[in-house]
Amino acid sequence: MPELVKFKLNDKELTAEKGTLLIEAARQNGVEIPAFCYYPGLSLQAACRMCLVDIEKRPKLATACTEPVMEGMVVWSDNEKIHTARKTTLEFLLTNHPLDCPVCDKGGECELQDMVFRYGAGGSRFVEEKLHVPEQKWSPVVYYDAPRCILCYRCIRICNEGMGVGALGLNYRGVNSEIVPNKGDHLECEECGMCIDICPVGALTSGAYRYQTRPWEMTYVATPCAHCGDGCKVTLSVRNNQIMRGNNRDASGLNGEFLCIKGRYGYDFTHSAERITKPRVRKNDELVECTWTEAIAAAAAGLKAAKTHGVIGSTHTTNEENFFLQKFARQGLKTPHIDHRRSADFPALMDALAGRPATPSALATSRDVLEAPAVLLIGNNPTDQHPMLAWNIRTAVRLRKQHLYIVNRASIPLVAQAEAAKIAKAGEEIEELERFRDALAKEKDVVIIFGSEVKGADITKLVAFGDTLPGHTRYIALADNANSRGAVDMGVLPDLGPGYQPAAQAGMALDEMLAGNLEAFLIVGANPARRYLIQAGKAFVVVQDMFLTETAQIADVLLPSAGPYEKGGTVTNTYGEVQRQKLGLLVNGAKTDLEILSLIARAMGFDLGAANAATQSNEVFEEIRRSVKGYNIAAAALWTGSAVPAVTLNGAVPHRDRPDLIASSNDTLFTSGTLGRYCSALSAVAEAKERKNPEGIGK
Amino acid sequence: MTFSAPLEKRFARMLQSYPQKRSALVPMLMYAQDEVGSLTDEVIAEIADRLGVTVLQVNEVIGYYSMMHKKPLGQYHVQVYTNISCMLRGGFKVWDHARKTLGIGHKQVDADGRFSLEEVECIGSCCWAPAMQVNYDYHHNVTPESFDRVINELKKGGGQ
Ligand code: SF4
Ligand code: SF4
Ligand code: SF4
Ligand code: FES
Ligand code: FES
């Protein structure tokens, strides 16, 4: 039990845990002490003087953000002295602050506005001319307006401590003080925009959003990010069916404060000029636009005429869509040949852990990473491939003294946070673990996280190693995309159906399908032509996609699909946490993959249920909850925005090992597979050109 | 880059003197500036590297202190004090006279690089105001006449 102390705040007797900062102790008891520079989780700065309180027997006012609460302390946060102090502090902050709130991006959601409204004086004694300096463009996505800056150091601290980048500093002094970027007049950094989100005023603004709209003109939709497998929640600010901004408005997701550049700026594919919004069919060897009726009929006829079919699913579409797709394949087309691009060996992991109890689970969630006393990371470069994971690890090392052990083929940025790191030759990662055995044996509980380098039989060996550790060992396999895990859980595999149950009849894997003589393909939200040679003309190819990808170009029927921000449904991140995707906006002409599939199903006379376009994703989800092992999850929690772990540890998983098919696409912070090519914000930043994952990662 | 042998020796000693290496930053910058003439990008990168801090952090410190310069000063850097005590006792008269005599303004260097001028706040010589400082030499109770004497002396090659 933590020790409690008694103290008095505004004449009320209260208690708090010993050592709690006064500002937090007050907050816990429902009293707000205003603050600018104080930010939970960051180092203390005491720069703004907004949090002043009156402590008994102290001659001067004290900063509540640095004062630990003590037994018997008598504190006032609400008396005449404090009111005057706050008014003066705000008057000072406003001496050079331009009163341009009517055009400032932050107007309406600005902490300075709110503070002045609540605590400020009615007038100002400052009649001198304000010091003005021009705004600065630090990168295509980060702008700085020095006159609006209140010098709270939040941006500097989030970049130093949270991001571990250290790209911001404070230069000059007094009235001339301003925030400076690391390259003099521009930034060289991760371009995450965390500094913009954390800025209490409109000093740091987003290149994608500035001077576009007012906060109260938009609606806000919190939904999982479309890109990597971490599943951050991003808030889309939408006006007139257009995404104006991506940010982390309420920090209510499993990502806490965090978003990387992809979550924050990588929504622009939605409005890309390259979106296809009209169906096309091939006529005289050319894809020509047509009506939906014609395209669906052509797809149905072509698929019906073929005797053998291959079906390829997506790592970006929803669980409902992938579940329906495998049903379409197995029950509709009656083909066993279904697969997707794999980047983590989930079946091998579930098999190795078969028979373990649901609680405490042997699978770790993203929150477990934050709380684990020790993490063993094998392979992967989370800083680029799983930015939120890297953020969680940095946070845990910084705030909870987590011990990080790394085995990798190259040195990765997280080595800076590591207790110990070893370079291993490709394929020798597991043997290399022996060197950590003694250290790991002293740790309480270890979370073992591994990239696509560890697969097949290595996973069995890894679990055997984990079993020898004394504590409760938990595992995380890292897969590339927003719903890579969901694709596996929903049975978009040739050997496994939904819930890791053996398929009634085993089919061909992706490479075998594409090399074989199948007569027709149905490819949904995937771009296999990027890696494999698909011989156009040989087979009948139906493609559902947002863009004219390499695969879409060889289609016989091309059906324009809706993007992840344009539909409901659920997705499962690489940690197995299921989240609800929310409809943010509609793009004219596109239909969701689920709707397209049910239209084709109906045209082919399949009875696969879920025909009503408006409610079908909910209906399919209910079917998933009823029938997929591990997915009978609490719908209420899901519906109110929580991330709910699926319970995918069941019996043994008899699967066909194909380690050669498991590979990461090694995305950097500025790439995102095929989807990333249509995000202009990602390629606009200068760092995008140089950024590479170290040699040997993710193979 | 390397500095002169005596300075390298001094730096080596400094690095041992603090529990944290970075504490040596300010004195190292001052000594390096005296030797090199100004804090060039090369000097900044070198010191950042030796102390395990970023170039940005070194620049933060340089930007904060008015006695650190990124551009070369004159051979004699003349600083005239005009804060309250000096102001009350004729500091501005000296300042105006200095600008006229040297033909340069605040933070400027003359054509042959001999003199540079700067208006500054306070060196704690209020009891002998107005004060002036040339490189590391203090001059007290300055008048336009005594200012001329000091400058002429320097022109003849005196001073440090
Ligand atoms: S965008 Fe991110 S990495 Fe760049 S300065 Fe801001 S916080 Fe730091
Ligand atoms: S730019 Fe914003 S976050 Fe950074 S110091 Fe200024 S007000 Fe604070
Ligand atoms: S870490 Fe992954 S899920 Fe989170 S914002 Fe970045 S790309 Fe999106
Ligand atoms: S919040 Fe305490 S000084 Fe800024
Ligand atoms: S409205 Fe507050 S800084 Fe712009």
PDB file of C-alpha atoms in Angstrom, chain A residues 166-173 180-182, chain B residues 54 56-57 59-66:
ATOM      1  CA  GLY A 166      15.759  16.043 -29.715  1.00  0.00           C
ATOM      2  CA  ALA A 167      15.129  18.225 -32.736  1.00  0.00           C
ATOM      3  CA  LEU A 168      13.897  21.311 -30.883  1.00  0.00           C
ATOM      4  CA  GLY A 169      15.641  23.811 -28.640  1.00  0.00           C
ATOM      5  CA  LEU A 170      15.147  27.262 -27.158  1.00  0.00           C
ATOM      6  CA  ASN A 171      17.437  30.038 -28.259  1.00  0.00           C
ATOM      7  CA  TYR A 172      18.112  33.696 -27.350  1.00  0.00           C
ATOM      8  CA  ARG A 173      16.608  35.152 -24.226  1.00  0.00           C
ATOM      9  CA  VAL A 180      14.557  26.744 -32.829  1.00  0.00           C
ATOM     10  CA  PRO A 181      14.777  23.655 -35.024  1.00  0.00           C
ATOM     11  CA  ASN A 182      17.906  21.511 -35.111  1.00  0.00           C
TER      12      ASN A 182
ATOM     13  CA  THR B  54      23.820  18.058 -29.607  1.00  0.00           C
ATOM     14  CA  LEU B  56      21.427  22.376 -31.070  1.00  0.00           C
ATOM     15  CA  GLN B  57      22.076  22.339 -27.325  1.00  0.00           C
ATOM     16  CA  ASN B  59      23.627  26.750 -29.902  1.00  0.00           C
ATOM     17  CA  GLU B  60      21.003  27.222 -27.178  1.00  0.00           C
ATOM     18  CA  VAL B  61      23.766  28.219 -24.765  1.00  0.00           C
ATOM     19  CA  ILE B  62      25.548  30.485 -27.244  1.00  0.00           C
ATOM     20  CA  GLY B  63      22.284  32.235 -28.087  1.00  0.00           C
ATOM     21  CA  TYR B  64      21.605  32.837 -24.410  1.00  0.00           C
ATOM     22  CA  TYR B  65      24.910  34.492 -23.461  1.00  0.00           C
ATOM     23  CA  SER B  66      25.702  37.852 -25.020  1.00  0.00           C
TER      24      SER B  66
END
